[in-house]
Amino acid sequence: MMKKPELLAPAGNLEKMKMALLYGADAVYLGGKLYGLRALGGNFTREELREAVGFAHKLKKKVYVTVNIFPHNSDLRGLPDYLRYLQEIGVDALLVADLGVFMMARECIPDMELHISTQANNTNWATVNAWHALGAKRVVLAREMSLKEVREIREKTSADLEMFVHGAMCISYSGRCLLSNYFTGRDSNRGSCAQSCRWKYALVEETRPGKYFPIEEDERGTYIMNSKDMCLLPHIADVIESGVESLKIEGRMKSVHYAASVVRAYRLAIDAYFEDPAHFKVQQEWLDELEKVSHRPYTTGFYYHQPTADDQLYGTSSYQQTSEFIGLVRDYDTTTQYATVEQRNNMKIGQEIEVFQPNAPLYRQVLSDMLDEEGNPIAVAPHAQQIVKIRMDKPVEPYTILRRDIPAKA
């Protein structure tokens, strides 16, 4: 029997981590305040790291911590102490990219499971086997890999393999980029990427400063390095059958809504495949779920072919989505049928909303009865994170997401 792969989700903060696990992730990857590649992603204090590990382990799930910067000498100060702290609180594995950090971890915390980050540019079986021989348990494959290449690596290594299946693509090989450093002084390889590849560019000739020439025939300029987002859910059977141990979702800087919705779609797809592989079929409702969150148009990246112009977005760097996150259920009173909700976007009486739960089917209802914290009837909840009570048509569980459709543009 083929082993069911782990579903690994991003967690930019404690709330996103809880949502990812409750909506179906088997494990999460997250970063502390130092040593990770998402310095602007919120991240976790030492106390929050301890709480995260405790929450996950109660659910019998795992936490992996990123220590995957390419450090300069100054970055190494305090690293041994931090590594020992991660072992003390029970972190399940570390993600590293730098050989020096890897060897330091092997020396300081020899019992810790080590995973090799995609930042290490793992594109062939020889590299995977080399890391495995040094003591790595798992290697994260570069996004720039085809299905054929993944299958060949699987045949030639006994290391666990992890691959990205969903999220943003990087214009540079596995994130090894100097653009951000050059333009802004923020080093992407030390956690501070400014996403310079998403900017709009034009040409300037040195003798005519201030005279901007479009790179193609478009007066708005062009986004020459702006990739579409990866989405392999329509091909999840191929992914599973390639034999990788972990399927990874990108997006530690994305929203709570993103964490819950993307995880839930992939959870349902993976489980459905293993219930009946011979008759498995991708369901439209899973694909619809991925359209509800903020994203760029989707592509399969390098998985089936070398990317072409169709895999890039030249006219805009904006996102699209079909649904808007408006509230998060904190509690539900079975007697009164009121849910206590934290507002995340303007909501008002008369709107039709969708109720999206961790462990129950979607349903829709009209907002017909809403109270403020003092129990007074209100028609609208306009204030950010305002606490309101809403009468629900059906029972709901904590961490349920309330959302509304975004009207299609004419």
CSV table of C-alpha atoms in Angstrom, one decimal:
chain,number,residue,atom,x,y,z
A,1,MET,CA,0.0,0.0,0.0
A,2,MET,CA,1.2,3.5,-0.9
A,3,LYS,CA,1.7,5.6,2.3
A,4,LYS,CA,-0.4,8.7,2.5
A,5,PRO,CA,1.8,11.8,2.2
A,6,GLU,CA,2.0,14.4,4.9
A,7,LEU,CA,0.1,17.7,4.2
A,8,LEU,CA,2.4,20.5,5.3
A,9,ALA,CA,1.1,24.0,5.8
A,10,PRO,CA,2.7,27.5,6.3
A,11,ALA,CA,2.1,29.3,9.6
A,12,GLY,CA,3.1,33.0,9.8
A,13,ASN,CA,1.7,33.4,13.3
A,14,LEU,CA,-0.1,31.5,16.1
A,15,GLU,CA,-3.6,32.0,14.7
A,16,LYS,CA,-2.6,30.9,11.2
A,17,MET,CA,-0.9,27.8,12.7
A,18,LYS,CA,-4.0,26.8,14.6
A,19,MET,CA,-6.2,27.3,11.6
A,20,ALA,CA,-4.0,25.3,9.3
A,21,LEU,CA,-3.9,22.3,11.7
A,22,LEU,CA,-7.7,22.5,12.5
A,23,TYR,CA,-8.5,22.6,8.8
A,24,GLY,CA,-6.5,19.5,8.0
A,25,ALA,CA,-2.7,20.0,7.9
A,26,ASP,CA,-0.6,17.1,9.4
A,27,ALA,CA,2.2,19.5,10.1
A,28,VAL,CA,3.1,23.2,9.9
A,29,TYR,CA,6.4,25.0,9.2
A,30,LEU,CA,7.0,28.3,10.9
A,31,GLY,CA,9.8,30.6,11.9
A,32,GLY,CA,11.1,32.3,15.0
A,33,LYS,CA,12.0,35.9,15.1
A,34,LEU,CA,15.5,35.1,13.8
A,35,TYR,CA,17.3,32.8,11.4
A,36,GLY,CA,14.3,32.3,9.0
A,37,LEU,CA,13.6,33.5,5.5
A,38,ARG,CA,10.4,35.4,6.3
A,39,ALA,CA,11.6,38.2,8.5
A,40,LEU,CA,8.4,40.2,7.7
A,41,GLY,CA,5.9,37.4,8.2
A,42,GLY,CA,5.0,38.0,11.8
A,43,ASN,CA,6.8,34.9,13.1
A,44,PHE,CA,6.9,33.5,16.7
A,45,THR,CA,8.5,34.6,19.9
A,46,ARG,CA,10.1,31.9,22.1
A,47,GLU,CA,7.0,31.7,24.2
A,48,GLU,CA,4.8,31.4,21.1
A,49,LEU,CA,7.0,28.6,19.7
A,50,ARG,CA,6.4,26.7,22.9
A,51,GLU,CA,2.7,27.2,22.7
A,52,ALA,CA,2.6,26.2,19.1
A,53,VAL,CA,4.4,22.9,19.8
A,54,GLY,CA,2.0,22.2,22.6
A,55,PHE,CA,-1.0,22.9,20.5
A,56,ALA,CA,0.2,20.7,17.6
A,57,HIS,CA,1.2,17.8,19.8
A,58,LYS,CA,-2.2,17.7,21.5
A,59,LEU,CA,-3.6,17.1,18.0
A,60,LYS,CA,-0.8,14.5,17.3
A,61,LYS,CA,0.6,16.8,14.6
A,62,LYS,CA,4.0,18.2,14.0
A,63,VAL,CA,5.9,21.5,14.0
A,64,TYR,CA,8.9,22.2,11.8
A,65,VAL,CA,11.0,25.4,12.5
A,66,THR,CA,12.8,27.3,9.7
A,67,VAL,CA,16.5,28.0,10.4
A,68,ASN,CA,17.2,28.4,6.7
A,69,ILE,CA,19.0,31.8,6.2
A,70,PHE,CA,22.4,31.9,4.6
A,71,PRO,CA,24.1,33.4,7.6
A,72,HIS,CA,27.0,35.9,7.8
A,73,ASN,CA,29.3,35.6,10.8
A,74,SER,CA,27.2,38.0,12.9
A,75,ASP,CA,24.2,35.8,12.3
A,76,LEU,CA,25.8,32.9,14.1
A,77,ARG,CA,25.9,34.6,17.5
A,78,GLY,CA,23.3,33.1,19.7
A,79,LEU,CA,22.4,30.3,17.2
A,80,PRO,CA,23.6,27.4,19.4
A,81,ASP,CA,21.5,28.6,22.3
A,82,TYR,CA,18.5,29.0,20.0
A,83,LEU,CA,18.9,25.5,18.6
A,84,ARG,CA,19.0,24.0,22.1
A,85,TYR,CA,15.9,25.9,23.0
A,86,LEU,CA,14.0,24.4,20.0
A,87,GLN,CA,15.0,20.9,21.1
A,88,GLU,CA,14.0,21.7,24.7
A,89,ILE,CA,10.4,22.7,23.7
A,90,GLY,CA,10.0,19.6,21.5
A,91,VAL,CA,10.1,20.9,17.9
A,92,ASP,CA,9.8,18.0,15.5
A,93,ALA,CA,12.4,19.1,12.9
A,94,LEU,CA,14.4,22.0,11.7
A,95,LEU,CA,14.6,23.3,8.1
A,96,VAL,CA,18.1,24.4,7.2
A,97,ALA,CA,19.8,25.4,4.0
A,98,ASP,CA,23.4,26.3,5.0
A,99,LEU,CA,26.0,23.6,5.5
A,100,GLY,CA,27.5,25.4,8.5
A,101,VAL,CA,24.1,25.7,10.2
A,102,PHE,CA,23.5,22.0,9.5
A,103,MET,CA,26.8,20.9,11.1
A,104,MET,CA,26.2,23.2,14.0
A,105,ALA,CA,22.8,21.6,14.6
A,106,ARG,CA,24.3,18.1,14.3
A,107,GLU,CA,26.8,19.1,17.0
A,108,CYS,CA,24.5,21.0,19.4
A,109,ILE,CA,21.4,18.9,19.1
A,110,PRO,CA,22.4,15.6,17.6
A,111,ASP,CA,19.0,14.0,18.1
A,112,MET,CA,17.0,16.7,16.2
A,113,GLU,CA,15.5,15.7,12.9
A,114,LEU,CA,16.9,17.9,10.1
A,115,HIS,CA,15.3,18.8,6.8
A,116,ILE,CA,17.1,20.5,4.0
A,117,SER,CA,15.3,23.6,2.7
A,118,THR,CA,14.5,24.3,-0.9
A,119,GLN,CA,16.9,27.2,-0.6
A,120,ALA,CA,19.7,24.7,-0.9
A,121,ASN,CA,18.7,24.1,-4.6
A,122,ASN,CA,18.0,20.4,-4.4
A,123,THR,CA,17.5,19.5,-8.0
A,124,ASN,CA,19.1,16.0,-8.4
A,125,TRP,CA,19.4,12.6,-6.7
A,126,ALA,CA,23.2,13.0,-6.0
A,127,THR,CA,22.5,16.2,-3.9
A,128,VAL,CA,19.7,14.5,-2.1
A,129,ASN,CA,21.9,11.5,-1.3
A,130,ALA,CA,24.7,13.7,-0.1
A,131,TRP,CA,22.6,15.5,2.4
A,132,HIS,CA,21.1,12.1,3.5
A,133,ALA,CA,24.6,10.7,4.0
A,134,LEU,CA,25.4,13.7,6.2
A,135,GLY,CA,22.4,12.9,8.4
A,136,ALA,CA,19.4,14.8,6.9
A,137,LYS,CA,16.1,12.9,7.3
A,138,ARG,CA,14.3,14.9,4.6
A,139,VAL,CA,15.2,17.0,1.5
A,140,VAL,CA,12.8,19.6,0.1
A,141,LEU,CA,13.0,19.6,-3.7
A,142,ALA,CA,13.4,22.7,-5.7
A,143,ARG,CA,10.3,24.1,-7.4
A,144,GLU,CA,12.2,24.0,-10.7
A,145,MET,CA,11.6,20.2,-10.9
A,146,SER,CA,9.6,18.2,-13.4
A,147,LEU,CA,7.4,15.2,-12.5
A,148,LYS,CA,9.9,13.0,-14.4
A,149,GLU,CA,12.8,14.3,-12.4
A,150,VAL,CA,10.9,13.8,-9.1
A,151,ARG,CA,10.2,10.2,-10.0
A,152,GLU,CA,13.8,9.5,-10.8
A,153,ILE,CA,15.0,11.0,-7.5
A,154,ARG,CA,12.5,8.9,-5.7
A,155,GLU,CA,13.9,5.8,-7.3
A,156,LYS,CA,17.5,6.6,-6.4
A,157,THR,CA,17.3,7.8,-2.8
A,158,SER,CA,16.0,6.5,0.5
A,159,ALA,CA,15.7,10.0,2.0
A,160,ASP,CA,12.3,11.4,2.6
A,161,LEU,CA,11.2,13.9,-0.1
A,162,GLU,CA,9.1,17.0,0.3
A,163,MET,CA,7.8,19.1,-2.6
A,164,PHE,CA,5.8,22.3,-3.1
A,165,VAL,CA,2.3,21.8,-4.5
A,166,HIS,CA,0.8,25.2,-4.1
A,167,GLY,CA,1.7,28.9,-3.7
A,168,ALA,CA,3.9,31.7,-5.1
A,169,MET,CA,6.7,30.9,-7.5
A,170,CYS,CA,10.0,32.7,-7.3
A,171,ILE,CA,11.7,34.2,-10.3
A,172,SER,CA,15.1,33.0,-9.0
A,173,TYR,CA,16.3,29.5,-8.5
A,174,SER,CA,14.7,28.3,-5.3
A,175,GLY,CA,14.6,31.8,-3.9
A,176,ARG,CA,18.4,32.4,-4.3
A,177,CYS,CA,18.0,36.1,-5.3
A,178,LEU,CA,20.0,39.3,-5.2
A,179,LEU,CA,17.4,41.8,-6.6
A,180,SER,CA,16.0,42.8,-3.2
A,181,ASN,CA,19.5,43.4,-1.8
A,182,TYR,CA,20.6,45.4,-4.8
A,183,PHE,CA,17.5,47.7,-4.9
A,184,THR,CA,16.6,48.1,-1.3
A,185,GLY,CA,19.5,46.7,0.9
A,186,ARG,CA,17.1,44.0,2.2
A,187,ASP,CA,18.8,40.6,1.9
A,188,SER,CA,16.3,38.0,0.6
A,189,ASN,CA,18.8,35.3,1.6
A,190,ARG,CA,18.7,36.5,5.2
A,191,GLY,CA,14.9,36.8,5.5
A,192,SER,CA,14.1,40.3,4.2
A,193,CYS,CA,13.0,39.9,0.6
A,194,ALA,CA,11.2,43.0,-0.8
A,195,GLN,CA,9.7,41.0,-3.6
A,196,SER,CA,11.4,43.3,-6.2
A,197,CYS,CA,10.3,40.7,-8.9
A,198,ARG,CA,6.7,41.9,-8.5
A,199,TRP,CA,7.5,45.5,-9.3
A,200,LYS,CA,6.6,47.3,-12.6
A,201,TYR,CA,9.7,48.0,-14.7
A,202,ALA,CA,10.6,50.2,-17.7
A,203,LEU,CA,13.9,51.0,-19.4
A,204,VAL,CA,15.9,54.2,-19.0
A,205,GLU,CA,18.7,55.2,-21.3
A,206,GLU,CA,21.6,56.7,-19.4
A,207,THR,CA,21.8,60.0,-21.4
A,208,ARG,CA,18.1,60.6,-21.0
A,209,PRO,CA,17.4,60.3,-17.3
A,210,GLY,CA,13.8,60.4,-16.4
A,211,LYS,CA,12.7,59.2,-19.8
A,212,TYR,CA,11.0,55.9,-19.3
A,213,PHE,CA,10.5,53.5,-22.2
A,214,PRO,CA,8.1,50.5,-21.9
A,215,ILE,CA,9.7,47.2,-22.3
A,216,GLU,CA,6.9,46.0,-24.5
A,217,GLU,CA,4.1,47.9,-26.3
A,218,ASP,CA,2.1,48.8,-23.2
A,219,GLU,CA,2.1,52.4,-21.8
A,220,ARG,CA,1.7,51.0,-18.3
A,221,GLY,CA,5.1,49.2,-18.3
A,222,THR,CA,5.5,45.5,-17.7
A,223,TYR,CA,5.9,43.1,-14.9
A,224,ILE,CA,8.7,41.1,-16.5
A,225,MET,CA,9.5,38.8,-13.6
A,226,ASN,CA,6.0,38.2,-12.2
A,227,SER,CA,5.1,34.5,-12.2
A,228,LYS,CA,1.7,33.0,-11.7
A,229,ASP,CA,1.1,30.9,-8.6
A,230,MET,CA,1.6,27.2,-8.5
A,231,CYS,CA,-1.4,24.9,-8.1
A,232,LEU,CA,-1.1,21.1,-8.5
A,233,LEU,CA,-4.4,20.1,-6.9
A,234,PRO,CA,-5.9,19.3,-10.4
A,235,HIS,CA,-3.0,16.8,-10.7
A,236,ILE,CA,-2.9,15.5,-7.2
A,237,ALA,CA,-3.0,11.9,-8.3
A,238,ASP,CA,0.3,12.3,-10.2
A,239,VAL,CA,1.8,14.1,-7.2
A,240,ILE,CA,0.9,11.3,-4.8
A,241,GLU,CA,2.0,8.6,-7.1
A,242,SER,CA,5.4,10.2,-7.5
A,243,GLY,CA,6.1,8.8,-4.0
A,244,VAL,CA,7.1,12.0,-2.1
A,245,GLU,CA,6.5,11.9,1.6
A,246,SER,CA,5.3,15.5,2.1
A,247,LEU,CA,3.2,18.0,0.1
A,248,LYS,CA,4.1,21.6,1.0
A,249,ILE,CA,1.9,24.7,0.7
A,250,GLU,CA,3.7,28.0,0.4
A,251,GLY,CA,2.4,31.1,2.1
A,252,ARG,CA,3.6,32.1,5.6
A,253,MET,CA,2.7,35.7,4.8
A,254,LYS,CA,-0.7,34.9,3.5
A,255,SER,CA,-4.0,35.3,5.5
A,256,VAL,CA,-5.9,33.1,7.9
A,257,HIS,CA,-8.5,32.6,5.2
A,258,TYR,CA,-5.7,31.4,2.8
A,259,ALA,CA,-4.3,29.0,5.4
A,260,ALA,CA,-7.7,27.4,6.1
A,261,SER,CA,-9.1,27.2,2.6
A,262,VAL,CA,-6.1,25.9,0.8
A,263,VAL,CA,-5.3,23.3,3.4
A,264,ARG,CA,-8.9,22.1,3.5
A,265,ALA,CA,-9.0,21.7,-0.3
A,266,TYR,CA,-5.9,19.6,-0.4
A,267,ARG,CA,-6.9,17.7,2.7
A,268,LEU,CA,-10.2,16.6,1.0
A,269,ALA,CA,-8.4,15.8,-2.3
A,270,ILE,CA,-5.7,13.6,-0.6
A,271,ASP,CA,-8.2,11.8,1.5
A,272,ALA,CA,-10.5,11.1,-1.4
A,273,TYR,CA,-7.6,9.7,-3.5
A,274,PHE,CA,-6.8,7.2,-0.7
A,275,GLU,CA,-10.4,6.2,-0.2
A,276,ASP,CA,-10.6,4.9,-3.8
A,277,PRO,CA,-7.5,5.5,-6.0
A,278,ALA,CA,-8.9,3.6,-9.0
A,279,HIS,CA,-12.0,5.9,-9.3
A,280,PHE,CA,-10.5,9.1,-7.9
A,281,LYS,CA,-11.6,12.3,-9.6
A,282,VAL,CA,-10.8,15.9,-8.8
A,283,GLN,CA,-14.0,17.6,-7.6
A,284,GLN,CA,-14.9,21.1,-8.8
A,285,GLU,CA,-15.8,22.2,-5.3
A,286,TRP,CA,-12.1,21.8,-4.3
A,287,LEU,CA,-11.0,23.9,-7.2
A,288,ASP,CA,-13.6,26.5,-6.4
A,289,GLU,CA,-12.3,26.7,-2.8
A,290,LEU,CA,-8.8,27.7,-4.2
A,291,GLU,CA,-10.4,30.5,-6.2
A,292,LYS,CA,-12.0,32.0,-3.0
A,293,VAL,CA,-8.6,33.1,-1.5
A,294,SER,CA,-6.3,35.8,-2.7
A,295,HIS,CA,-4.0,34.5,-5.4
A,296,ARG,CA,-2.5,35.1,-8.8
A,297,PRO,CA,-3.8,33.0,-11.7
A,298,TYR,CA,-2.6,29.4,-11.4
A,299,THR,CA,0.1,27.4,-13.3
A,300,THR,CA,1.7,24.0,-12.9
A,301,GLY,CA,5.1,25.7,-12.9
A,302,PHE,CA,7.9,23.3,-14.1
A,303,TYR,CA,6.0,20.1,-13.2
A,304,TYR,CA,4.9,19.1,-16.8
A,305,HIS,CA,6.9,21.5,-19.0
A,306,GLN,CA,9.4,24.4,-19.0
A,307,PRO,CA,7.4,27.6,-18.2
A,308,THR,CA,6.5,29.8,-21.1
A,309,ALA,CA,5.0,33.3,-21.4
A,310,ASP,CA,1.7,31.8,-20.4
A,311,ASP,CA,3.0,31.1,-16.9
A,312,GLN,CA,3.9,34.8,-16.4
A,313,LEU,CA,1.8,37.9,-15.6
A,314,TYR,CA,3.0,40.8,-17.7
A,315,GLY,CA,0.2,43.3,-17.2
A,316,THR,CA,-0.3,43.4,-13.4
A,317,SER,CA,1.0,42.2,-10.1
A,318,SER,CA,-2.5,42.3,-8.4
A,319,TYR,CA,-4.3,39.3,-6.9
A,320,GLN,CA,-7.8,37.9,-7.5
A,321,GLN,CA,-10.3,36.1,-5.4
A,322,THR,CA,-14.0,35.2,-5.4
A,323,SER,CA,-14.8,35.4,-1.7
A,324,GLU,CA,-14.1,37.8,1.2
A,325,PHE,CA,-13.4,36.8,4.8
A,326,ILE,CA,-15.7,38.7,7.1
A,327,GLY,CA,-15.7,37.0,10.4
A,328,LEU,CA,-14.2,34.3,12.6
A,329,VAL,CA,-16.4,32.3,15.1
A,330,ARG,CA,-14.9,32.3,18.6
A,331,ASP,CA,-17.7,30.4,20.4
A,332,TYR,CA,-21.2,29.0,19.9
A,333,ASP,CA,-24.1,28.8,22.4
A,334,THR,CA,-26.3,25.8,21.7
A,335,THR,CA,-29.1,27.1,23.8
A,336,THR,CA,-29.5,30.5,22.1
A,337,GLN,CA,-28.1,29.5,18.7
A,338,TYR,CA,-25.9,32.6,18.7
A,339,ALA,CA,-22.3,32.5,17.6
A,340,THR,CA,-19.7,34.9,19.1
A,341,VAL,CA,-17.9,36.3,16.1
A,342,GLU,CA,-14.8,38.5,15.7
A,343,GLN,CA,-15.4,40.8,12.7
A,344,ARG,CA,-12.7,40.7,10.0
A,345,ASN,CA,-14.5,42.8,7.4
A,346,ASN,CA,-17.7,45.0,7.2
A,347,MET,CA,-20.8,42.8,7.6
A,348,LYS,CA,-24.5,43.8,7.8
A,349,ILE,CA,-28.0,42.5,8.1
A,350,GLY,CA,-29.4,41.1,4.8
A,351,GLN,CA,-26.1,39.8,3.4
A,352,GLU,CA,-25.9,36.2,2.3
A,353,ILE,CA,-22.8,34.6,3.9
A,354,GLU,CA,-21.1,31.3,3.5
A,355,VAL,CA,-20.2,29.3,6.6
A,356,PHE,CA,-16.9,27.4,6.2
A,357,GLN,CA,-16.0,25.0,9.1
A,358,PRO,CA,-13.1,22.8,9.9
A,359,ASN,CA,-15.1,19.6,10.2
A,360,ALA,CA,-18.5,20.2,8.6
A,361,PRO,CA,-20.0,20.8,5.1
A,362,LEU,CA,-20.3,24.4,3.8
A,363,TYR,CA,-23.7,26.0,4.1
A,364,ARG,CA,-25.1,29.4,3.3
A,365,GLN,CA,-27.5,31.7,5.3
A,366,VAL,CA,-28.7,35.3,5.3
A,367,LEU,CA,-27.5,37.5,8.2
A,368,SER,CA,-30.8,38.3,9.9
A,369,ASP,CA,-30.0,38.8,13.5
A,370,MET,CA,-26.9,40.5,14.9
A,371,LEU,CA,-26.1,41.8,18.4
A,372,ASP,CA,-23.2,43.9,19.8
A,373,GLU,CA,-21.2,42.8,22.9
A,374,GLU,CA,-23.9,44.2,25.2
A,375,GLY,CA,-26.7,42.3,23.5
A,376,ASN,CA,-28.2,45.3,21.6
A,377,PRO,CA,-29.5,44.7,18.1
A,378,ILE,CA,-27.3,46.2,15.4
A,379,ALA,CA,-27.6,46.4,11.6
A,380,VAL,CA,-23.9,46.6,10.7
A,381,ALA,CA,-20.6,45.7,12.2
A,382,PRO,CA,-18.1,48.2,10.7
A,383,HIS,CA,-15.2,48.1,13.2
A,384,ALA,CA,-12.1,46.0,12.8
A,385,GLN,CA,-12.2,42.9,15.0
A,386,GLN,CA,-15.5,44.0,16.6
A,387,ILE,CA,-17.1,41.3,18.7
A,388,VAL,CA,-20.7,40.5,17.7
A,389,LYS,CA,-23.2,37.8,18.2
A,390,ILE,CA,-24.9,36.3,15.1
A,391,ARG,CA,-27.8,33.9,15.1
A,392,MET,CA,-26.8,30.8,13.1
A,393,ASP,CA,-29.1,28.6,11.1
A,394,LYS,CA,-27.1,25.5,12.1
A,395,PRO,CA,-24.6,24.8,14.9
A,396,VAL,CA,-21.0,25.9,14.2
A,397,GLU,CA,-17.7,25.2,15.8
A,398,PRO,CA,-14.9,27.5,17.0
A,399,TYR,CA,-12.6,28.7,14.2
A,400,THR,CA,-15.4,28.6,11.6
A,401,ILE,CA,-14.9,31.2,8.9
A,402,LEU,CA,-17.7,33.4,7.7
A,403,ARG,CA,-17.3,34.9,4.2
A,404,ARG,CA,-19.3,36.5,1.5
A,405,ASP,CA,-19.1,36.4,-2.3
A,406,ILE,CA,-17.3,39.1,-4.2
A,407,PRO,CA,-19.4,40.2,-7.2
A,408,ALA,CA,-17.8,39.4,-10.5
A,409,LYS,CA,-16.5,42.5,-12.4
A,410,ALA,CA,-18.5,43.4,-15.5
